[in-house]
Short mmCIF file of C-alpha atoms and ligand atoms in Angstrom, two decimals:
data_model
loop_
_atom_site.label_atom_id
_atom_site.label_comp_id
_atom_site.label_asym_id
_atom_site.label_seq_id
_atom_site.Cartn_x
_atom_site.Cartn_y
_atom_site.Cartn_z
CA MET A 1 36.49 4.40 -16.71
CA ALA A 2 33.83 5.73 -19.30
CA ARG A 3 32.55 8.96 -18.94
CA PRO A 4 29.00 10.15 -20.68
CA PRO A 5 29.77 12.28 -23.56
CA LEU A 6 30.48 15.93 -22.47
CA VAL A 7 28.17 17.17 -25.36
CA PRO A 8 24.53 16.70 -26.87
CA PRO A 9 24.19 15.85 -30.30
CA GLY A 10 23.65 18.32 -32.84
CA PRO A 11 21.59 18.30 -35.71
CA GLU A 12 21.55 15.47 -38.28
CA LEU A 13 24.43 15.24 -40.93
CA THR A 14 23.93 16.23 -44.25
CA ALA A 15 24.98 14.02 -46.87
CA ALA A 16 28.08 15.59 -47.72
CA GLU A 17 29.06 15.77 -43.99
CA ARG A 18 28.45 11.98 -44.22
CA THR A 19 30.96 11.63 -46.68
CA ARG A 20 33.49 14.08 -45.53
CA PHE A 21 33.66 12.47 -41.98
CA ALA A 22 33.25 8.66 -43.30
CA ARG A 23 36.03 7.49 -41.38
CA HIS A 24 34.99 8.48 -38.18
CA LEU A 25 31.45 7.08 -38.69
CA LEU A 26 32.93 3.75 -39.24
CA LEU A 27 34.50 3.77 -35.61
CA PRO A 28 32.25 1.90 -33.06
CA ASP A 29 32.98 4.35 -30.28
CA LEU A 30 32.51 7.30 -32.34
CA GLY A 31 29.90 6.74 -35.27
CA LEU A 32 27.43 9.21 -36.50
CA ASP A 33 26.10 10.01 -32.93
CA GLY A 34 29.85 10.93 -31.97
CA GLN A 35 30.20 13.10 -35.20
CA ARG A 36 26.91 15.06 -34.22
CA ARG A 37 28.34 15.63 -30.77
CA LEU A 38 31.33 16.86 -32.27
CA ARG A 39 29.50 19.47 -34.42
CA ALA A 40 27.93 20.79 -31.31
CA ALA A 41 31.26 21.10 -29.48
CA ARG A 42 32.44 24.22 -28.36
CA VAL A 43 36.09 24.18 -27.72
CA LEU A 44 38.67 26.55 -26.58
CA VAL A 45 42.37 26.47 -27.76
CA VAL A 46 44.43 28.63 -25.46
CA GLY A 47 47.64 29.32 -27.26
CA ALA A 48 48.02 29.20 -31.24
CA GLY A 49 51.63 28.04 -30.69
CA GLY A 50 53.25 24.73 -30.82
CA LEU A 51 51.06 22.66 -29.14
CA GLY A 52 47.82 24.45 -30.10
CA SER A 53 48.57 24.41 -34.00
CA PRO A 54 48.53 20.50 -34.00
CA ALA A 55 45.50 20.38 -31.93
CA LEU A 56 43.82 23.46 -34.01
CA LEU A 57 44.27 21.31 -37.20
CA TYR A 58 43.10 18.01 -35.94
CA LEU A 59 39.83 19.53 -34.13
CA ALA A 60 39.03 21.36 -37.49
CA ALA A 61 39.68 18.17 -39.41
CA ALA A 62 37.54 16.40 -36.98
CA GLY A 63 34.37 18.49 -37.57
CA VAL A 64 34.16 20.12 -34.24
CA GLY A 65 31.60 23.01 -34.76
CA THR A 66 33.16 25.94 -32.93
CA ILE A 67 36.89 26.51 -31.72
CA GLY A 68 37.84 29.54 -30.08
CA VAL A 69 41.24 30.42 -29.91
CA VAL A 70 43.11 32.56 -27.29
CA ASP A 71 46.51 34.34 -28.39
CA ASP A 72 47.98 37.77 -28.02
CA ASP A 73 50.96 37.47 -29.73
CA VAL A 74 52.19 37.78 -33.72
CA VAL A 75 53.57 35.26 -35.75
CA GLU A 76 57.37 35.46 -35.54
CA SER A 77 59.95 33.53 -37.95
CA THR A 78 61.22 31.37 -34.89
CA ASN A 79 57.54 30.19 -34.45
CA LEU A 80 57.56 28.44 -37.76
CA GLN A 81 59.74 25.68 -36.57
CA ARG A 82 57.29 24.03 -34.93
CA GLN A 83 53.78 26.08 -35.21
CA VAL A 84 52.24 24.67 -37.97
CA VAL A 85 49.18 26.68 -38.36
CA HIS A 86 51.31 29.39 -39.47
CA GLY A 87 53.40 29.91 -42.67
CA VAL A 88 55.90 32.16 -43.65
CA ASP A 89 53.59 34.43 -45.22
CA ASP A 90 52.06 34.97 -41.62
CA VAL A 91 55.00 36.71 -40.05
CA GLY A 92 54.22 39.74 -38.13
CA ARG A 93 50.11 38.57 -38.61
CA ALA A 94 48.26 38.15 -35.56
CA LYS A 95 48.46 34.45 -34.29
CA VAL A 96 44.33 34.26 -34.12
CA ASP A 97 44.06 35.61 -37.55
CA SER A 98 46.65 33.07 -39.26
CA ALA A 99 45.43 30.38 -37.12
CA ALA A 100 41.76 31.30 -37.93
CA ASP A 101 42.63 30.85 -41.66
CA ALA A 102 44.36 27.41 -41.26
CA VAL A 103 40.91 26.11 -39.72
CA ALA A 104 39.25 27.71 -42.49
CA ALA A 105 40.93 25.93 -44.90
CA ILE A 106 40.31 22.64 -43.35
CA SER A 107 36.84 22.87 -42.33
CA PRO A 108 34.95 25.83 -43.45
CA ASP A 109 31.99 25.34 -41.76
CA THR A 110 33.86 25.54 -38.23
CA VAL A 111 33.04 28.76 -36.70
CA VAL A 112 36.40 30.27 -35.16
CA VAL A 113 36.11 32.43 -32.38
CA ARG A 114 39.18 34.87 -32.13
CA HIS A 115 40.27 36.08 -28.56
CA ARG A 116 43.35 38.13 -29.44
CA GLU A 117 44.22 38.63 -25.46
CA ARG A 118 46.35 37.35 -22.90
CA LEU A 119 43.80 36.03 -20.40
CA ASP A 120 43.93 37.30 -16.74
CA ALA A 121 41.87 36.92 -13.61
CA VAL A 122 39.08 38.93 -14.94
CA THR A 123 38.58 37.94 -18.52
CA ALA A 124 39.42 34.01 -17.88
CA MET A 125 36.09 33.30 -16.55
CA GLU A 126 34.28 35.22 -19.07
CA VAL A 127 36.30 33.51 -22.16
CA LEU A 128 36.05 29.87 -20.89
CA ALA A 129 32.66 29.69 -19.54
CA ASP A 130 31.35 29.84 -23.24
CA TYR A 131 33.25 26.67 -23.88
CA ASP A 132 32.71 22.64 -23.03
CA LEU A 133 36.06 22.08 -22.63
CA VAL A 134 39.81 23.81 -22.96
CA LEU A 135 42.54 22.65 -24.41
CA ASP A 136 45.63 24.47 -22.84
CA GLY A 137 48.97 24.67 -24.78
CA ALA A 138 49.91 28.00 -22.88
CA ASP A 139 53.83 28.69 -22.92
CA ASN A 140 53.65 30.62 -19.53
CA PHE A 141 52.75 29.34 -15.99
CA PRO A 142 50.76 32.30 -14.90
CA THR A 143 48.21 31.54 -17.96
CA ARG A 144 48.41 27.86 -16.99
CA TYR A 145 47.45 28.20 -13.51
CA LEU A 146 44.53 30.76 -14.50
CA VAL A 147 43.16 28.33 -17.20
CA GLY A 148 43.49 25.43 -14.32
CA ASP A 149 41.81 27.69 -11.52
CA ALA A 150 38.89 28.76 -14.10
CA CYS A 151 38.24 25.27 -15.66
CA ALA A 152 38.25 23.92 -11.89
CA ARG A 153 35.54 26.82 -11.06
CA LEU A 154 33.43 26.04 -13.91
CA GLY A 155 33.91 22.19 -13.59
CA ILE A 156 35.10 21.77 -17.35
CA PRO A 157 37.81 19.36 -18.39
CA HIS A 158 41.26 21.20 -18.79
CA VAL A 159 43.32 19.46 -21.58
CA TRP A 160 46.91 20.42 -20.55
CA GLY A 161 50.14 19.57 -22.20
CA SER A 162 53.71 20.77 -22.13
CA VAL A 163 56.76 20.28 -24.05
CA TYR A 164 60.49 21.32 -23.08
CA ARG A 165 63.39 19.94 -25.38
CA PHE A 166 62.59 16.39 -26.43
CA ASP A 167 59.96 15.72 -23.25
CA GLY A 168 56.46 16.56 -23.13
CA GLN A 169 53.87 16.05 -20.49
CA VAL A 170 50.12 15.61 -20.95
CA SER A 171 47.05 15.00 -18.93
CA VAL A 172 43.38 16.22 -18.35
CA TRP A 173 42.89 17.92 -15.56
CA TRP A 174 39.04 17.84 -14.22
CA ALA A 175 38.05 19.03 -10.85
CA GLY A 176 35.26 16.77 -9.11
CA GLU A 177 36.05 14.05 -11.61
CA GLY A 178 39.93 13.51 -10.79
CA PRO A 179 42.95 15.80 -9.76
CA CYS A 180 43.08 19.76 -11.05
CA TYR A 181 46.23 20.74 -12.12
CA ALA A 182 47.27 22.50 -8.78
CA CYS A 183 46.62 19.21 -6.92
CA VAL A 184 49.48 18.06 -8.65
CA PHE A 185 51.53 20.96 -9.15
CA PRO A 186 50.43 23.11 -6.09
CA GLN A 187 52.46 26.33 -6.66
CA GLN A 188 53.83 28.62 -9.66
CA PRO A 189 57.33 28.11 -9.75
CA PRO A 190 59.12 31.48 -9.40
CA PRO A 191 59.66 33.49 -12.44
CA ASP A 192 62.33 31.99 -14.75
CA ALA A 193 63.32 29.43 -12.20
CA VAL A 194 62.00 26.59 -15.08
CA PRO A 195 63.52 27.09 -18.32
CA SER A 196 61.05 27.63 -21.32
CA CYS A 197 61.30 26.18 -24.98
CA ALA A 198 62.72 30.02 -26.00
CA VAL A 199 65.75 29.02 -23.64
CA GLY A 200 66.16 25.63 -23.92
CA GLY A 201 64.68 24.82 -27.13
CA VAL A 202 62.04 22.10 -28.38
CA LEU A 203 61.74 19.50 -30.94
CA GLY A 204 58.88 20.74 -33.15
CA ALA A 205 57.57 17.18 -33.74
CA VAL A 206 57.27 16.73 -30.08
CA CYS A 207 54.59 19.27 -30.26
CA ALA A 208 52.69 17.34 -32.46
CA SER A 209 53.01 14.52 -30.76
CA VAL A 210 51.86 16.10 -27.21
CA GLY A 211 49.36 18.19 -29.41
CA SER A 212 47.49 15.30 -31.31
CA VAL A 213 47.11 13.59 -27.83
CA MET A 214 45.54 16.71 -26.65
CA ALA A 215 42.79 16.68 -29.59
CA THR A 216 42.53 13.14 -29.35
CA GLU A 217 41.73 13.46 -25.56
CA ALA A 218 39.20 16.04 -26.69
CA VAL A 219 37.28 14.06 -29.26
CA LYS A 220 36.88 11.36 -26.48
CA LEU A 221 35.66 13.77 -24.00
CA VAL A 222 33.18 15.16 -26.26
CA THR A 223 31.69 11.76 -27.65
CA GLY A 224 32.78 10.04 -24.52
CA SER A 225 34.91 7.39 -25.91
CA GLY A 226 37.40 5.10 -24.29
CA GLU A 227 39.04 6.31 -21.01
CA VAL A 228 40.40 9.69 -20.98
CA LEU A 229 43.53 10.62 -19.23
CA VAL A 230 42.07 11.92 -15.90
CA GLY A 231 43.90 10.90 -13.05
CA ARG A 232 46.96 9.71 -15.22
CA LEU A 233 49.79 11.79 -16.44
CA LEU A 234 51.40 10.80 -19.41
CA VAL A 235 55.14 11.47 -19.73
CA HIS A 236 56.80 11.29 -23.09
CA ASP A 237 60.63 10.97 -23.96
CA ALA A 238 61.06 11.31 -27.52
CA LEU A 239 65.09 10.56 -27.48
CA ARG A 240 64.09 7.25 -26.08
CA GLN A 241 60.91 6.96 -27.73
CA THR A 242 58.81 6.03 -24.43
CA TRP A 243 55.46 6.96 -23.11
CA ASP A 244 55.06 6.44 -19.32
CA ALA A 245 51.37 6.81 -17.49
CA VAL A 246 52.05 8.28 -13.95
CA PRO A 247 48.92 7.77 -11.51
CA VAL A 248 48.03 11.73 -10.06
CA ARG A 249 45.75 12.07 -7.33
CA ARG A 250 43.58 14.57 -6.25
CA ASP A 251 44.56 16.36 -3.14
CA PRO A 252 41.77 16.78 -0.67
CA GLY A 253 43.50 20.02 0.34
CA CYS A 254 44.10 21.28 -2.81
CA ALA A 255 43.79 25.43 -2.49
CA VAL A 256 41.93 25.29 -5.83
CA CYS A 257 39.85 22.27 -5.92
CA GLY A 258 39.89 21.10 -2.32
CA ALA A 259 36.88 21.18 0.33
CA SER A 260 38.36 24.46 1.99
CA ALA A 261 39.18 26.22 -1.08
CA ASP A 262 38.36 29.62 -0.55
CA ALA A 263 35.86 30.44 -3.65
CA THR A 264 36.04 34.11 -3.11
CA ARG A 265 39.95 34.48 -4.16
CA PRO A 266 41.21 36.00 -7.31
CA LEU A 267 41.64 33.90 -9.77
CA GLY A 268 45.29 32.25 -9.89
CA TRP A 269 45.66 33.73 -6.43
CA ALA A 270 45.99 30.25 -4.41
CA THR A 271 48.96 28.93 -6.50
CA GLN A 272 51.07 31.83 -6.83
CA ARG A 273 54.24 31.72 -4.47
CA GLU A 274 54.37 34.29 -1.71
CA ASP A 275 57.93 34.59 -1.75
CA ALA A 276 58.04 34.97 -5.46
CA CYS A 277 55.42 38.07 -5.12
CA ALA A 278 57.05 39.80 -2.90
CA ALA A 279 60.24 39.65 -4.98
CA GLY A 280 58.76 40.52 -8.19
CA ASP A 281 56.83 43.45 -6.45
CA LEU A 282 59.98 44.68 -4.89
CA ALA A 283 62.42 44.18 -8.08
CA ASP A 284 59.92 46.27 -10.01
CA ASP A 285 60.46 49.65 -7.77
CA GLY A 286 63.86 48.73 -6.89
CA SER A 287 63.62 48.62 -3.16
CA LEU A 288 65.46 45.51 -2.86
CA GLY A 289 68.68 47.44 -3.45
CA ARG A 290 69.76 45.90 -6.46
CA PRO A 291 71.90 48.29 -8.56
CA GLU A 292 70.92 48.44 -12.25
CA VAL A 293 72.70 49.36 -15.38
CA GLY A 294 70.55 50.11 -18.36
CA VAL A 295 71.48 48.82 -21.85
CA GLU A 296 72.59 52.55 -23.10
CA GLU A 297 74.54 52.84 -20.32
CA LEU A 298 76.13 49.44 -20.49
CA ALA A 299 77.00 50.44 -24.19
CA ARG A 300 78.76 53.36 -22.95
CA LEU A 301 80.56 51.54 -20.03
CA LEU A 302 81.63 48.93 -22.51
CA ALA A 303 83.44 51.52 -24.65
CA GLU A 304 85.00 52.91 -21.88
CA ARG A 305 86.45 49.68 -21.17
CA ASP A 306 87.39 49.15 -24.59
CA ALA A 307 89.56 52.45 -24.27
CA GLY A 308 90.99 51.25 -21.05
CA ARG A 309 89.15 53.49 -18.88
CA ALA A 310 86.86 51.04 -16.91
CA ASP A 311 87.12 47.53 -15.56
CA PHE A 312 84.43 45.16 -14.98
CA VAL A 313 82.75 41.95 -16.15
CA LEU A 314 79.85 41.27 -18.32
CA LEU A 315 78.51 38.50 -17.14
CA ASP A 316 75.74 36.37 -19.40
CA VAL A 317 73.96 33.70 -17.27
CA ARG A 318 71.73 32.42 -20.40
CA GLU A 319 72.42 29.03 -21.70
CA PRO A 320 75.25 28.29 -24.30
CA GLY A 321 72.49 27.77 -27.04
CA GLU A 322 71.21 30.95 -26.79
CA ARG A 323 74.63 32.38 -26.96
CA ASP A 324 74.57 30.89 -30.53
CA VAL A 325 71.90 32.64 -31.50
CA ALA A 326 72.60 36.29 -30.21
CA ALA A 327 75.42 37.49 -27.68
CA ILE A 328 76.56 40.98 -26.57
CA PRO A 329 80.19 41.49 -27.63
CA GLY A 330 82.78 41.01 -24.79
CA SER A 331 80.31 38.94 -22.56
CA VAL A 332 81.74 35.67 -20.81
CA LEU A 333 79.12 33.00 -20.11
CA LEU A 334 78.08 31.54 -16.55
CA PRO A 335 74.34 30.04 -16.98
CA VAL A 336 72.47 30.75 -13.76
CA GLY A 337 72.44 27.12 -12.68
CA GLU A 338 76.16 27.22 -12.19
CA VAL A 339 75.85 30.43 -10.41
CA ARG A 340 72.98 28.70 -8.31
CA ALA A 341 75.67 25.64 -7.79
CA GLY A 342 78.19 28.30 -6.32
CA ALA A 343 80.37 28.76 -9.50
CA SER A 344 82.62 31.93 -9.11
CA VAL A 345 82.75 34.70 -12.18
CA PRO A 346 85.40 33.94 -14.84
CA GLY A 347 87.86 36.81 -14.25
CA GLY A 348 85.57 38.16 -11.53
CA ASP A 349 88.08 38.38 -8.73
CA GLY A 350 87.29 41.66 -6.57
CA ARG A 351 86.04 43.42 -9.95
CA ARG A 352 82.70 44.76 -10.79
CA VAL A 353 80.40 42.28 -12.36
CA VAL A 354 77.17 43.37 -14.70
CA VAL A 355 75.06 40.60 -15.26
CA HIS A 356 72.73 40.09 -18.36
CA CYS A 357 70.21 37.51 -19.60
CA LYS A 358 67.47 37.32 -22.01
CA ALA A 359 65.01 39.56 -20.50
CA GLY A 360 65.82 40.33 -16.97
CA GLY A 361 64.51 37.12 -15.11
CA ARG A 362 67.59 35.26 -14.37
CA SER A 363 70.11 38.13 -14.31
CA ALA A 364 68.23 39.71 -11.39
CA GLU A 365 68.45 36.23 -9.40
CA ALA A 366 72.15 35.88 -10.19
CA VAL A 367 72.84 39.52 -8.85
CA ASP A 368 71.13 38.67 -5.55
CA LEU A 369 73.11 35.58 -5.61
CA LEU A 370 76.40 37.22 -6.30
CA ARG A 371 75.47 40.28 -3.95
CA ALA A 372 75.03 37.55 -0.99
CA ARG A 373 78.63 36.34 -1.54
CA GLY A 374 79.72 40.06 -1.65
CA VAL A 375 80.32 40.40 -5.08
CA ASP A 376 79.94 43.91 -6.48
CA ALA A 377 77.25 42.90 -8.79
CA TRP A 378 75.04 44.85 -10.89
CA ASP A 379 72.00 43.74 -12.90
CA VAL A 380 70.92 44.98 -16.70
CA PRO A 381 67.11 45.09 -16.99
CA GLY A 382 65.60 44.02 -20.14
CA GLY A 383 68.59 41.78 -20.83
CA ILE A 384 69.72 41.18 -24.42
CA LEU A 385 66.30 41.85 -25.79
CA ALA A 386 66.49 45.44 -24.31
CA TRP A 387 69.98 45.64 -26.11
CA SER A 388 68.52 44.55 -29.32
CA ARG A 389 65.99 46.73 -29.28
CA ASP A 390 67.60 49.95 -27.92
CA VAL A 391 71.42 49.41 -28.59
CA ASP A 392 71.93 47.27 -31.44
CA PRO A 393 69.38 45.80 -33.95
CA SER A 394 71.59 43.67 -35.80
CA VAL A 395 71.57 41.62 -32.54
CA PRO A 396 68.46 38.90 -33.40
CA GLY A 397 65.79 38.80 -30.78
CA TYR A 398 64.60 35.36 -29.75
ZN1 LIG B 1 43.11 20.64 -7.03
#
């Protein structure tokens, strides 16, 4: 179904602009009118990462007048495999600065608004209210749900994509016009329950495929061209090289956009899991009774074990590929999925088991599971990242 253009046309194009955007002006569905709408458009890109990078480049090249970029991160060398707005010389710089430079290099007339922050329940509405639509390439669930919730309240389209390994998903959520994000994905998964690209990996070019679909949908929304992905979820499998469109529907009982949704609740609140929140709160103050070993203490215990004065198993519950990047010497691998499936700890019979993961989420879950089975399991808060920071900087972070 064709929809009216989201943005009214801006001023007439100059002769130089007509030359520059000639290939757009030739498009029957876009033309001079559509190009003026793009010039007047205000588009927010959340995350200058794998999906945000290609989207930013194509939005800039398309002549979008104002592009906002939200990111609180700095560029790291692990980003360069897929985050193509950043280069080697940008490592250590704020991603919003690096992204702004990349946009300026392609489209000097585009105004870039830098939001160097992580959106929260207070700032999300303030930031998003200034834009016609949002492209969401966030790498974490709390931000996705916040953005989805804020877009639904503001009634603006939420162009959303996600990638993992060789797979991608992309859709346009739009409360009032079709389903919102929470209609289809009603609850945030528990922390660390869904592996991220930092854990499972991602093919860089898959980000380009999904990010360029997001940019295409943004251009279509602004100019009123074609049929946008409202009510359809595109599912991409790069290994089979397929794209399947799955119909998705509005949920009349949706806690975010449904008729009985509470408009006074805090942003993102309706989609949080009670159990996950409770577990998280308790874990923070230790009241779950989960015993912990700090990384410095772990280093001391490992030295004691090497000297034959301590006996315990150091269990790594990450994925095999993560061990190829970094590992704590003397640890054994059992991915958290296998712990969930009931696998026993290698060499664990009756011994104390000290559990670590990357940052602490998976190890906490594994410790709870093992303790429920009677294993004397201890958690290493902060995981191998804390080890790398506080004990052995030669172990790379990732
Ligand atoms: Zn909804």
